[in-house]
mmCIF file of C-alpha atoms and ligand atoms in Angstrom:
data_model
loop_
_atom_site.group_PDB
_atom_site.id
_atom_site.type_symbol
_atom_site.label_atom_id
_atom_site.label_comp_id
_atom_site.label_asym_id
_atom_site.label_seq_id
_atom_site.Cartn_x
_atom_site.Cartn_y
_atom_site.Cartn_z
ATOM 1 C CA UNK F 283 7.466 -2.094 -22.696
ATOM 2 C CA UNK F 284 4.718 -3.998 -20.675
ATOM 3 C CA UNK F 285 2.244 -5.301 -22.977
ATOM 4 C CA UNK F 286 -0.936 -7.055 -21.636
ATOM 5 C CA UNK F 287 -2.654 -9.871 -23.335
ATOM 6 C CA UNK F 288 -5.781 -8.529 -24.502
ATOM 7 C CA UNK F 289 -7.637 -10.791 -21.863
ATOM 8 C CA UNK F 290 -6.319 -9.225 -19.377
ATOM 9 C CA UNK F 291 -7.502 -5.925 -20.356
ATOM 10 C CA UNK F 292 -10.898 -4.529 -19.375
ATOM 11 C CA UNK F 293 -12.483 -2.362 -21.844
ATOM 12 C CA UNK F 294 -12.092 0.766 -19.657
ATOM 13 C CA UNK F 295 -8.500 0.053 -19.214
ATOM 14 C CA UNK F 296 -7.748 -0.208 -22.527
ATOM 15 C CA UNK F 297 -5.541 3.212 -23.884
ATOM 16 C CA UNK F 298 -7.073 4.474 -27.012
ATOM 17 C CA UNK F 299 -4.755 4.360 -29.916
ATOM 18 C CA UNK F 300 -3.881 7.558 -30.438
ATOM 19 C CA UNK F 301 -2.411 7.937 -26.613
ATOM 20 C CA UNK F 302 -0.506 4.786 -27.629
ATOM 21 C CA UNK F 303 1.322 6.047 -30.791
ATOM 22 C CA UNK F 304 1.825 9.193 -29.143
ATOM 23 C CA UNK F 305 3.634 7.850 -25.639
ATOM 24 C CA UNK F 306 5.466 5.652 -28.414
ATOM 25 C CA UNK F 307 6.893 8.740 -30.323
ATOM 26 C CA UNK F 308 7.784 10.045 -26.683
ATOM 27 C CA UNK F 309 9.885 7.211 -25.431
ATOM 28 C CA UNK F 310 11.470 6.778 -28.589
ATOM 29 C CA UNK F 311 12.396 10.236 -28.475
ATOM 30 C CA UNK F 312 14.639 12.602 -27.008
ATOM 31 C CA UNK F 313 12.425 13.148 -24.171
ATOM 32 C CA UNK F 314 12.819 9.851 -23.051
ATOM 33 C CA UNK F 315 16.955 10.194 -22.649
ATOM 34 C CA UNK F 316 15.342 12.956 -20.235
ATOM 35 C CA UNK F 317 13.731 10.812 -18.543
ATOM 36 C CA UNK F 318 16.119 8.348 -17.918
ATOM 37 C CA UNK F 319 17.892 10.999 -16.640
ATOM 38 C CA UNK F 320 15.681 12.507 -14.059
ATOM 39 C CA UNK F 321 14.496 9.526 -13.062
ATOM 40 C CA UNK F 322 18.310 7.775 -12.472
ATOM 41 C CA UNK F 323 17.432 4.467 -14.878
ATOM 42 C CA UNK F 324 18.636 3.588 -17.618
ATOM 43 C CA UNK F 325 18.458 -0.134 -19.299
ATOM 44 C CA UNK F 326 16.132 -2.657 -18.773
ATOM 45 C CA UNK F 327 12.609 -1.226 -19.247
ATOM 46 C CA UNK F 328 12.582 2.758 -19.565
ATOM 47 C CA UNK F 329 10.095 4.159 -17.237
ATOM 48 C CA UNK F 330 9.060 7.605 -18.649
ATOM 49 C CA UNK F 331 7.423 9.735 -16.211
ATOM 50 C CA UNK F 332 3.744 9.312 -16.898
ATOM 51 C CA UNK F 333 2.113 5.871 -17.098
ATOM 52 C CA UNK F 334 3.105 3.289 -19.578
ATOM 53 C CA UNK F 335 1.827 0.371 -18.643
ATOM 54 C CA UNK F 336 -2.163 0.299 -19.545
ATOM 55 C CA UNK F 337 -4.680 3.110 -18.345
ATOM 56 C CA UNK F 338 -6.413 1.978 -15.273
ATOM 57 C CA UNK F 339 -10.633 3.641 -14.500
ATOM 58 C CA UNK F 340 -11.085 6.744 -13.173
ATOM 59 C CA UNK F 341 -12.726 6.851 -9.842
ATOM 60 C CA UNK F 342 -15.795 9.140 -8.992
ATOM 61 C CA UNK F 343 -13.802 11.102 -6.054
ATOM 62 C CA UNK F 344 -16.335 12.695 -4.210
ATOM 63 C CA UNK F 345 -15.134 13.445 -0.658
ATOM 64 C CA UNK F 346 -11.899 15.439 0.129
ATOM 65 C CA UNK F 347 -11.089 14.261 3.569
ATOM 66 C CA UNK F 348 -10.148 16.729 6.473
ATOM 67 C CA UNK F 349 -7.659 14.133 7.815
ATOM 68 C CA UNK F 350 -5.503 15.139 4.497
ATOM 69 C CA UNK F 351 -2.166 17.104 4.600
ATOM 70 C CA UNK F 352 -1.346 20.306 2.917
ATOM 71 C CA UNK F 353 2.208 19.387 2.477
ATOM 72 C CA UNK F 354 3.559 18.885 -0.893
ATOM 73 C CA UNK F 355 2.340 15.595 -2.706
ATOM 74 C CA UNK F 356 4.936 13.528 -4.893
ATOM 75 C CA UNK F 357 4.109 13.046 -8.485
ATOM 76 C CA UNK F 358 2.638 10.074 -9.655
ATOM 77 C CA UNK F 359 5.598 8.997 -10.889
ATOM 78 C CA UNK F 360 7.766 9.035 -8.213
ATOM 79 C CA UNK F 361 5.387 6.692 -6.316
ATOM 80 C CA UNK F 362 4.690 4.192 -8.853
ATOM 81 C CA UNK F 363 8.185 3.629 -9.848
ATOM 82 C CA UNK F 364 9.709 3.073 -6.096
ATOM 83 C CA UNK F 365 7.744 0.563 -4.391
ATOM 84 C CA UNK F 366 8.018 -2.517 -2.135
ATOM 85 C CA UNK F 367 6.108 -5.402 -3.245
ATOM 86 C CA UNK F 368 8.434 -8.587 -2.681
ATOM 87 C CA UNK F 369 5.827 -10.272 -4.797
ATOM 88 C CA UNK F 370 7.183 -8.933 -7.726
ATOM 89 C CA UNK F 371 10.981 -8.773 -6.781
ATOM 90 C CA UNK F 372 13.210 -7.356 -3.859
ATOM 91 C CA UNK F 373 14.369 -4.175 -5.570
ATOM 92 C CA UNK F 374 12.261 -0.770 -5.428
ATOM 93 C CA UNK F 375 11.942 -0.956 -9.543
ATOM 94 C CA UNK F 376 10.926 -4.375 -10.403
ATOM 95 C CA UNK F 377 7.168 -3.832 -8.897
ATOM 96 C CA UNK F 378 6.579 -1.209 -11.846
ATOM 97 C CA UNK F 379 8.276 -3.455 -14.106
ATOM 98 C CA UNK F 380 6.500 -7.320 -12.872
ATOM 99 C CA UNK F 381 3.562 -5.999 -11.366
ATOM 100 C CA UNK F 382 1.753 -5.660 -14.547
ATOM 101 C CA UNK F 383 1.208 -9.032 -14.769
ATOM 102 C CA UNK F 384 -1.545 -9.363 -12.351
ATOM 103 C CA UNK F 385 -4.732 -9.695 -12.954
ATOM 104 C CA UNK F 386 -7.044 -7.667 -10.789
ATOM 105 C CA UNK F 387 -10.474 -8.756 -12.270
ATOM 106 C CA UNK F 388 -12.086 -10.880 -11.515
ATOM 107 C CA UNK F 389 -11.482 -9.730 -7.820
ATOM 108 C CA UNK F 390 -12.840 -11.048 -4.618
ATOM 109 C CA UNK F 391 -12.557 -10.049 -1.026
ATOM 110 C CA UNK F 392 -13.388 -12.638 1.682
ATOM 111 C CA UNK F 393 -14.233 -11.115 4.745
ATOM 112 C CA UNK F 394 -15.054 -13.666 8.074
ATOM 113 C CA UNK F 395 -13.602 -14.874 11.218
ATOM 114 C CA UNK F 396 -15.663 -13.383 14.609
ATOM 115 C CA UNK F 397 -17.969 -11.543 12.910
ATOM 116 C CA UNK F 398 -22.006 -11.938 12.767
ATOM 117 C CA UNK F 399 -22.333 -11.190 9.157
ATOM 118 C CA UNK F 400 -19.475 -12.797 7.069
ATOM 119 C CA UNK F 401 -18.897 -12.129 3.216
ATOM 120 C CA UNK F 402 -17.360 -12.106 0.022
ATOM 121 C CA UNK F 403 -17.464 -8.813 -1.510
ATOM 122 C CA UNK F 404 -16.711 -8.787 -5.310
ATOM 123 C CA UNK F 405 -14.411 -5.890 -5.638
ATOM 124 C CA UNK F 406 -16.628 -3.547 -7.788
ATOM 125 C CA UNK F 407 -19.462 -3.856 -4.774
ATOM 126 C CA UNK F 408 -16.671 -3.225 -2.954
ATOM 127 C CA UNK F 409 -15.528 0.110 -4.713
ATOM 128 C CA UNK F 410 -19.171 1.285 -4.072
ATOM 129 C CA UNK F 411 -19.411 0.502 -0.150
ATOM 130 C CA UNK F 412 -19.443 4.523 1.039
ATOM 131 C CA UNK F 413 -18.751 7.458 -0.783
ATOM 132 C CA UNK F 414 -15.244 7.640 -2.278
ATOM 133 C CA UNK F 415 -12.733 9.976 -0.865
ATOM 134 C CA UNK F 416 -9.163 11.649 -1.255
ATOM 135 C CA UNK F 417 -7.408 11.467 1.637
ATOM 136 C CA UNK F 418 -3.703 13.195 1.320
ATOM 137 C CA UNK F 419 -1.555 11.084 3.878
ATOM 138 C CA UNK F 420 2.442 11.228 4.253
ATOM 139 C CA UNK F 421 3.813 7.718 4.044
ATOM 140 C CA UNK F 422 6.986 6.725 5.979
ATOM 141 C CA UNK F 423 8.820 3.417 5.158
ATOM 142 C CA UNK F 424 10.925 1.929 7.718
ATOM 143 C CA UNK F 425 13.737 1.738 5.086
ATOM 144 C CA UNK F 426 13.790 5.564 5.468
ATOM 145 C CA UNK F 427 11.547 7.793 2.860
ATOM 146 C CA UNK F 428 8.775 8.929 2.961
ATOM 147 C CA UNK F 429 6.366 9.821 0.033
ATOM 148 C CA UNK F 430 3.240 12.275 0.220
ATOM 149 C CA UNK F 431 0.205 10.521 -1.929
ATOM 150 C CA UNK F 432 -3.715 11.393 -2.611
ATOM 151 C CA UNK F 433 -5.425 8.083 -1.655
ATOM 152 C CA UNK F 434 -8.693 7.156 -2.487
ATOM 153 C CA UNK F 435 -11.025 5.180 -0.442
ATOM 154 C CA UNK F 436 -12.860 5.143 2.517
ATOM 155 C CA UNK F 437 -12.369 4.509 6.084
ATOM 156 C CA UNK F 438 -11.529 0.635 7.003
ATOM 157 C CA UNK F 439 -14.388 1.044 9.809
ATOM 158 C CA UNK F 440 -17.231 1.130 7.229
ATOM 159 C CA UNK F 441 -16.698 -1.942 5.770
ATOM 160 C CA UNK F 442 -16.129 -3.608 9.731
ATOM 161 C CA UNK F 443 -19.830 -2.010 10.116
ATOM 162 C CA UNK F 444 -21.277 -4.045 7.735
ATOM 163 C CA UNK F 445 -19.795 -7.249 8.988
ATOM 164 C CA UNK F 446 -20.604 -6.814 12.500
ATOM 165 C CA UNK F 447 -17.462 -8.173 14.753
ATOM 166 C CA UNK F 448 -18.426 -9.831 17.679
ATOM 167 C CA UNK F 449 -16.968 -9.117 21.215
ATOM 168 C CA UNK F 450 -14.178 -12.257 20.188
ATOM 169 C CA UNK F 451 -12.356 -10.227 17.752
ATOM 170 C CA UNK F 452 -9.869 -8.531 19.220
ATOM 171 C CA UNK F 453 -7.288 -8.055 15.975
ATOM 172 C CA UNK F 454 -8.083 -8.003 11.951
ATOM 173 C CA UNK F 455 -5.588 -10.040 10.329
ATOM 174 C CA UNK F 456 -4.931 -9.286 6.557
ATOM 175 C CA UNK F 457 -3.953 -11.725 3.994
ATOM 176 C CA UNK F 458 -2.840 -10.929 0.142
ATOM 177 C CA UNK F 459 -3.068 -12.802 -3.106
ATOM 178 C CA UNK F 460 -0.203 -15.114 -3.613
ATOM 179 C CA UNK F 461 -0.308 -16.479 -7.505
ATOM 180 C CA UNK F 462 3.188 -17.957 -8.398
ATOM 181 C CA UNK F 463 2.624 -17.591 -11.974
ATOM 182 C CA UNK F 464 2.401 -13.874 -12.336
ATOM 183 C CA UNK F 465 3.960 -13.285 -9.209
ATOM 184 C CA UNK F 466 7.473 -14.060 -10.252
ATOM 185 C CA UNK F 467 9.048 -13.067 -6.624
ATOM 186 C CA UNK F 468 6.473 -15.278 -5.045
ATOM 187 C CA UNK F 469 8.374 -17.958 -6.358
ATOM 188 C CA UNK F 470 11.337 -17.749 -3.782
ATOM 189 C CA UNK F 471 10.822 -18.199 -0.255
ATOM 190 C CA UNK F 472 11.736 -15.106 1.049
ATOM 191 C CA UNK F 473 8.069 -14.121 2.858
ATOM 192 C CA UNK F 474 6.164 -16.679 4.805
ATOM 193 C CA UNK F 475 3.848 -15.929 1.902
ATOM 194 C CA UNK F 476 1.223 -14.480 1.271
ATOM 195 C CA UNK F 477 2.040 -11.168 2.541
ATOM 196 C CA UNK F 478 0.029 -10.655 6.003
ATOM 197 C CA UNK F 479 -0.323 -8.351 8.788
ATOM 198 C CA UNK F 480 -2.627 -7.493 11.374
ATOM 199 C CA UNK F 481 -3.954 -4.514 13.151
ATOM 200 C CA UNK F 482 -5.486 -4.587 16.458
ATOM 201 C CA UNK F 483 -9.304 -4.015 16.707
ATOM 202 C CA UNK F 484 -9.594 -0.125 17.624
ATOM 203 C CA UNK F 485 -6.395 0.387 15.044
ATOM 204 C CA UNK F 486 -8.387 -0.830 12.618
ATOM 205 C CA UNK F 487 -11.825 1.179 13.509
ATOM 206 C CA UNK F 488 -9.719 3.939 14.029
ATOM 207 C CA UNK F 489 -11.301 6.681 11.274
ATOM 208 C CA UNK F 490 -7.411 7.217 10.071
ATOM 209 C CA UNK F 491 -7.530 3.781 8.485
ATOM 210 C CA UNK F 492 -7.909 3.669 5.065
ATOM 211 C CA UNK F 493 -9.391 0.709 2.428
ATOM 212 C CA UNK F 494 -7.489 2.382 -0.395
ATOM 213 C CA UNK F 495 -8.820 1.658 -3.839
ATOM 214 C CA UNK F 496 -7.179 4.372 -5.618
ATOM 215 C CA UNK F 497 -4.517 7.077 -6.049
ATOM 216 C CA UNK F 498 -4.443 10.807 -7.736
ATOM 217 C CA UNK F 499 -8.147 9.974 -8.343
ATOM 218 C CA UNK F 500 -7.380 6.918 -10.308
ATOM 219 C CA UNK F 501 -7.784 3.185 -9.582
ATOM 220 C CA UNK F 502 -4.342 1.947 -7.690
ATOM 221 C CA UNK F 503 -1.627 0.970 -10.224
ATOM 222 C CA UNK F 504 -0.862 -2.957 -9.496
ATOM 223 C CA UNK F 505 2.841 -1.871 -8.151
ATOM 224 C CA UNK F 506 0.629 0.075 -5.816
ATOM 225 C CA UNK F 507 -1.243 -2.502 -4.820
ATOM 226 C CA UNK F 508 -4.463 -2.951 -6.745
ATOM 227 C CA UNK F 509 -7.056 -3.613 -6.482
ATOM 228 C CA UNK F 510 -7.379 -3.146 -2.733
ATOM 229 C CA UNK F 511 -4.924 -2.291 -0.056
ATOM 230 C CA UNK F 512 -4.363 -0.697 3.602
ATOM 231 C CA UNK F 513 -3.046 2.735 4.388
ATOM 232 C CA UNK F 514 -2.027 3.195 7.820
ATOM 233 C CA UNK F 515 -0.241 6.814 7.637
ATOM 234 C CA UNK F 516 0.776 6.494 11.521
ATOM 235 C CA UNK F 517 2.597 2.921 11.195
ATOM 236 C CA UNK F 518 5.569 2.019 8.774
ATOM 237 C CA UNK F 519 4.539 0.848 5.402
ATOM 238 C CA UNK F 520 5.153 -2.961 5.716
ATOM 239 C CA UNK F 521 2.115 -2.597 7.771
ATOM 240 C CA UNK F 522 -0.189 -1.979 4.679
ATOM 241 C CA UNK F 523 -1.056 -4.832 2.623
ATOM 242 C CA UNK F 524 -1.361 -4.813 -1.285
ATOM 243 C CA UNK F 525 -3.461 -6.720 -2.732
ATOM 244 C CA UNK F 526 -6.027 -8.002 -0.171
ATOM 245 C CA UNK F 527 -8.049 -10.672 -0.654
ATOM 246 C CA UNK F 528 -9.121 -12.269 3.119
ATOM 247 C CA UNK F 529 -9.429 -9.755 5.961
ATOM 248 C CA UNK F 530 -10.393 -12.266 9.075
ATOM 249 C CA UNK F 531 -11.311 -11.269 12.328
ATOM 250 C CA UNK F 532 -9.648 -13.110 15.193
ATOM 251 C CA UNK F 533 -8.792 -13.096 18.354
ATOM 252 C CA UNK F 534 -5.462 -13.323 19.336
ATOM 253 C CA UNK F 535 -2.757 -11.411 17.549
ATOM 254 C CA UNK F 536 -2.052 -12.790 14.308
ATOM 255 C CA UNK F 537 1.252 -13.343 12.888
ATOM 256 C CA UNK F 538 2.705 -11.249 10.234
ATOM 257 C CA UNK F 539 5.106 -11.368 7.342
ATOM 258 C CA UNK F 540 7.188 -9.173 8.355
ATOM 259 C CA UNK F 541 7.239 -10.018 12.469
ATOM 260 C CA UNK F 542 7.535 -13.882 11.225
ATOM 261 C CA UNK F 543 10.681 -13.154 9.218
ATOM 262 C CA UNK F 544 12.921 -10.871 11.330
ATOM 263 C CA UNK F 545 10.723 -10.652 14.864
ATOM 264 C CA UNK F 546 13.624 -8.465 16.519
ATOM 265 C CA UNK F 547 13.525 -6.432 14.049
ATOM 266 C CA UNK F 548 9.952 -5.676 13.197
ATOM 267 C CA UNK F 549 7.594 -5.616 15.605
ATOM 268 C CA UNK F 550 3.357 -6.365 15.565
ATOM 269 C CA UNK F 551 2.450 -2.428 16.248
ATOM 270 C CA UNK F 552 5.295 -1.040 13.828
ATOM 271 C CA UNK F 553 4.351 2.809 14.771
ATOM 272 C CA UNK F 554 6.483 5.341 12.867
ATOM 273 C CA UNK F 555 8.811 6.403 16.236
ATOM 274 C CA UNK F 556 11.925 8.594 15.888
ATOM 275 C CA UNK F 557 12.853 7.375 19.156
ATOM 276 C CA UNK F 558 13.276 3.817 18.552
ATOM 277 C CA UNK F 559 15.868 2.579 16.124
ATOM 278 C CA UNK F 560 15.594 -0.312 13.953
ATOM 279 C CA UNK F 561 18.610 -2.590 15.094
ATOM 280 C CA UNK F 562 20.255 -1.731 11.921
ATOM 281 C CA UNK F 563 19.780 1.615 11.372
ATOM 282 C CA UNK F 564 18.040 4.771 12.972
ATOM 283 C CA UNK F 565 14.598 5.695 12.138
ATOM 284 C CA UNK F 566 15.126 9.690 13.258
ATOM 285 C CA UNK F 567 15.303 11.071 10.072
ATOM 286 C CA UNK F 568 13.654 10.258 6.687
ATOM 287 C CA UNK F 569 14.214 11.208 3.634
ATOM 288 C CA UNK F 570 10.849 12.777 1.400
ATOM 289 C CA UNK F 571 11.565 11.092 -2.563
ATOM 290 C CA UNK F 572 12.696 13.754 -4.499
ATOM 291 C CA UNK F 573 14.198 15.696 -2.147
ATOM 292 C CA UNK F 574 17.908 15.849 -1.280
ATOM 293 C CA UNK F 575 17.807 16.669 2.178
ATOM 294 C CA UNK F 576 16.478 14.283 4.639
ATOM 295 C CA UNK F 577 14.045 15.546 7.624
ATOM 296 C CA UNK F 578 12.816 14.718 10.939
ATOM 297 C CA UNK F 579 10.942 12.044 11.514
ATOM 298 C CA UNK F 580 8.047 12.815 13.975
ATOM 299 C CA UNK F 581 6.542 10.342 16.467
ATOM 300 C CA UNK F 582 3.301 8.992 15.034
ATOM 301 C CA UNK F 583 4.115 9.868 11.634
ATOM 302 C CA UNK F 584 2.597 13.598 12.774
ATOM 303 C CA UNK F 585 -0.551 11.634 13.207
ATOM 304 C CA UNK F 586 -0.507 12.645 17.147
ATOM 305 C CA UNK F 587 -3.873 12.313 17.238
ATOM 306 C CA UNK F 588 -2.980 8.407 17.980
ATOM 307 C CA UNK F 589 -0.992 8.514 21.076
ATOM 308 C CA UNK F 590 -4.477 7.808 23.227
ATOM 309 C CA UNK F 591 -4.561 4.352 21.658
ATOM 310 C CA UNK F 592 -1.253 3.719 22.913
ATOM 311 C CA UNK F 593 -1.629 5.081 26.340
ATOM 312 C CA UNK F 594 0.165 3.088 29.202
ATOM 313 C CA UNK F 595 2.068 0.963 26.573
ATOM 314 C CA UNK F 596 5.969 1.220 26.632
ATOM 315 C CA UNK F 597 6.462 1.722 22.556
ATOM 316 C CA UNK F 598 9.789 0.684 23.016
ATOM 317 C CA UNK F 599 8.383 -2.821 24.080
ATOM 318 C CA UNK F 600 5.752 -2.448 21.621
ATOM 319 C CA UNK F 601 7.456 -1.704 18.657
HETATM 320 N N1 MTE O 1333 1.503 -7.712 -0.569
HETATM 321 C C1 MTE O 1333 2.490 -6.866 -0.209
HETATM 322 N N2 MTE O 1333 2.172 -5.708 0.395
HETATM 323 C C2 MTE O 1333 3.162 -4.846 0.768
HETATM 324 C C3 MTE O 1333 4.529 -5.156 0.557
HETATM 325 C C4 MTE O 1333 4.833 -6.384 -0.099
HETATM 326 O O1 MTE O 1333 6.009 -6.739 -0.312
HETATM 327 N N3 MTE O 1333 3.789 -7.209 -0.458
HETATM 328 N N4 MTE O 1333 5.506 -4.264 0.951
HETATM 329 C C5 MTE O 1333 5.159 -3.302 2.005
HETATM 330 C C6 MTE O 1333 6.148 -2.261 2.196
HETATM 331 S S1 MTE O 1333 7.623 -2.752 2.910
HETATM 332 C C7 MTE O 1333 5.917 -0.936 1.897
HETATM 333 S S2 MTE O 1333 7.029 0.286 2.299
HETATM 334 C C8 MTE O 1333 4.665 -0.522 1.185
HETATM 335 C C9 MTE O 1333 5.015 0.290 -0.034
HETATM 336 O O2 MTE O 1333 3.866 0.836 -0.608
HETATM 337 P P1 MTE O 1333 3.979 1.739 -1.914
HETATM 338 O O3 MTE O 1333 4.792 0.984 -2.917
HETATM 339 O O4 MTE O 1333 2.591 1.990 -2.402
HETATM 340 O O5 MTE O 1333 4.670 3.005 -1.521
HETATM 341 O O6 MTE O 1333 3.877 -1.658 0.796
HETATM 342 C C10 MTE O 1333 3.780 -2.669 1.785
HETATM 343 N N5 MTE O 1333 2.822 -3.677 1.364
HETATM 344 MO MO1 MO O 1334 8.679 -0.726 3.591
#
């Protein structure tokens, strides 16, 4: 198990004691032979369904967002314990296991470039920009699943308000913490590190957009991305940053981790489109975690409601 050094735990994160001899009996238990089971892993570090790594705040969800899906959501578990986050390791379990090690407070959040008001928001002023809100998204990765999750946060747009852009940013470029001591994949050069992408200007204004603090009404667990990341439910998920620290307005289109590494392969827009296959592998169907049978994909993710920024663009140029 994943124990913290008690300076890296805030007092509200800190799980009372009973919860902790309690989740002990259950892992060493019979239950958690179950759970290896169900969840497919066994050695290494178990992962019982449920969180064992240390409780993170509860967030004052006040807003359910009509942009949120009545589809199914995935459980908690599945999403925390199937992640990307090459910072912590190339394989979809390591995040839960290596992400633990970063510390998320003290947290800042520089925010400059073209804009008339620039500044560094400490994370907790941050949290407490606009109201909080759930927003129920599906999530499609371009390695093919898909995952259903409650976010929490509040439209990207707000917090461009506040800064005031001026009419010489034309894209938001995205940067990510990069700390090679807790960050044991960070190590390697696999990324052009740290992790960046970019959105162009109305993308990001676009309500959809989501500075995500939180998931099931909790802060975001650090495989996750705390304390701060994108959701863009219309683009792949390489296009969402974890772990933001700089969002700079620019203008010209910024390079990006993923578009650096492998341009032919992923492109600066990166919309979720059945129609155009990755060179290795076709993105028409998907497969929801936890289910067995895979689905369509649909253009836009479902999120139609995007095609007018794209009009006139040839999306297979633009991919
Ligand atoms: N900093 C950082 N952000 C990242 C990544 C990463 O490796 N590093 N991986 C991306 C990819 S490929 C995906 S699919 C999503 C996964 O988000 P999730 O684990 O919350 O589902 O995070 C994205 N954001
Ligand atoms: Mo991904």
């Amino acid at each position: 198990m994943l124990i913290k050094k008690p300076s890296d735990i805030r007092s509200s994160e800190i799980t009372p004691k009973k919860v902790c001899f309690d989740r002990r009996k259950f892992l060493g238990g019979a239950a958690a032979l179950g759970a290896a089971a169900l969840t497919g892993r066994v050695g290494g570090e178990l992962l019982a369904p449920g969180r064992v790594w240390a409780d993170v705040a509860k967030l004052n969800v006040t807003v359910k967002s009509p942009f949120s899906t009545t589809e199914k959501m995935n459980s908690l578990d599945e999403v925390t314990h199937y992640n990307n986050y090459y910072e912590f390791g190339t394989d979809k379990y390591s995040p839960a296991k290596y992400a633990q090690a970063l510390r998320t407070r003290p947290w800042k959040v520089v925010v400059d470039g073209e804009v008339l008001k620039p500044k560094t928001f400490d994370i907790d002023d941050l949290l407490k920009l606009a109201p909080m809100e759930e927003r129920i998204y599906r999530h499609r990765c371009v390695e093919g699943w898909s995952i259903v999750v409650p976010w929490n946060g509040y439209s990207l747009s707000t917090l461009i308000n506040v800064v005031q852009p001026t009419s010489k940013a034309k894209y938001v470029q995205f940067l990510t913490a990069l700390d090679k001591e807790s960050m044991i994949g960070a190590r390697e050069p696999i990324l052009d590190w740290p992790y960046s992408e970019g959105l162009r200007m109305d993308e990001a204004m676009y309500p959809l957009t989501l500075l995500c603090f939180g998931m099931y009404g909790e802060e975001l667990p650090k495989q996750n991305g705390a304390p701060v990341r994108t959701v863009i439910p219309w683009k792949y998920g390489f296009k969402c940053c974890k772990s933001i620290v700089h969002i700079r307005f620019v203008s010209s289109q910024p390079p990006t981790a993923w578009n650096t590494y492998a341009p032919n392969e992923y492109g600066f827009y990166s919309n979720v489109n059945p129609n155009v296959d990755h060179p290795r592998w076709s993105q028409a169907t998907e497969r929801r975690l936890g289910d067995f049978f895979k689905r369509k994909t649909l253009m836009f993710n479902g999120y139609d409601q995007v095609a007018s920024l794209y009009s006139g663009m040839d999306l297979r140029k633009y991919y």
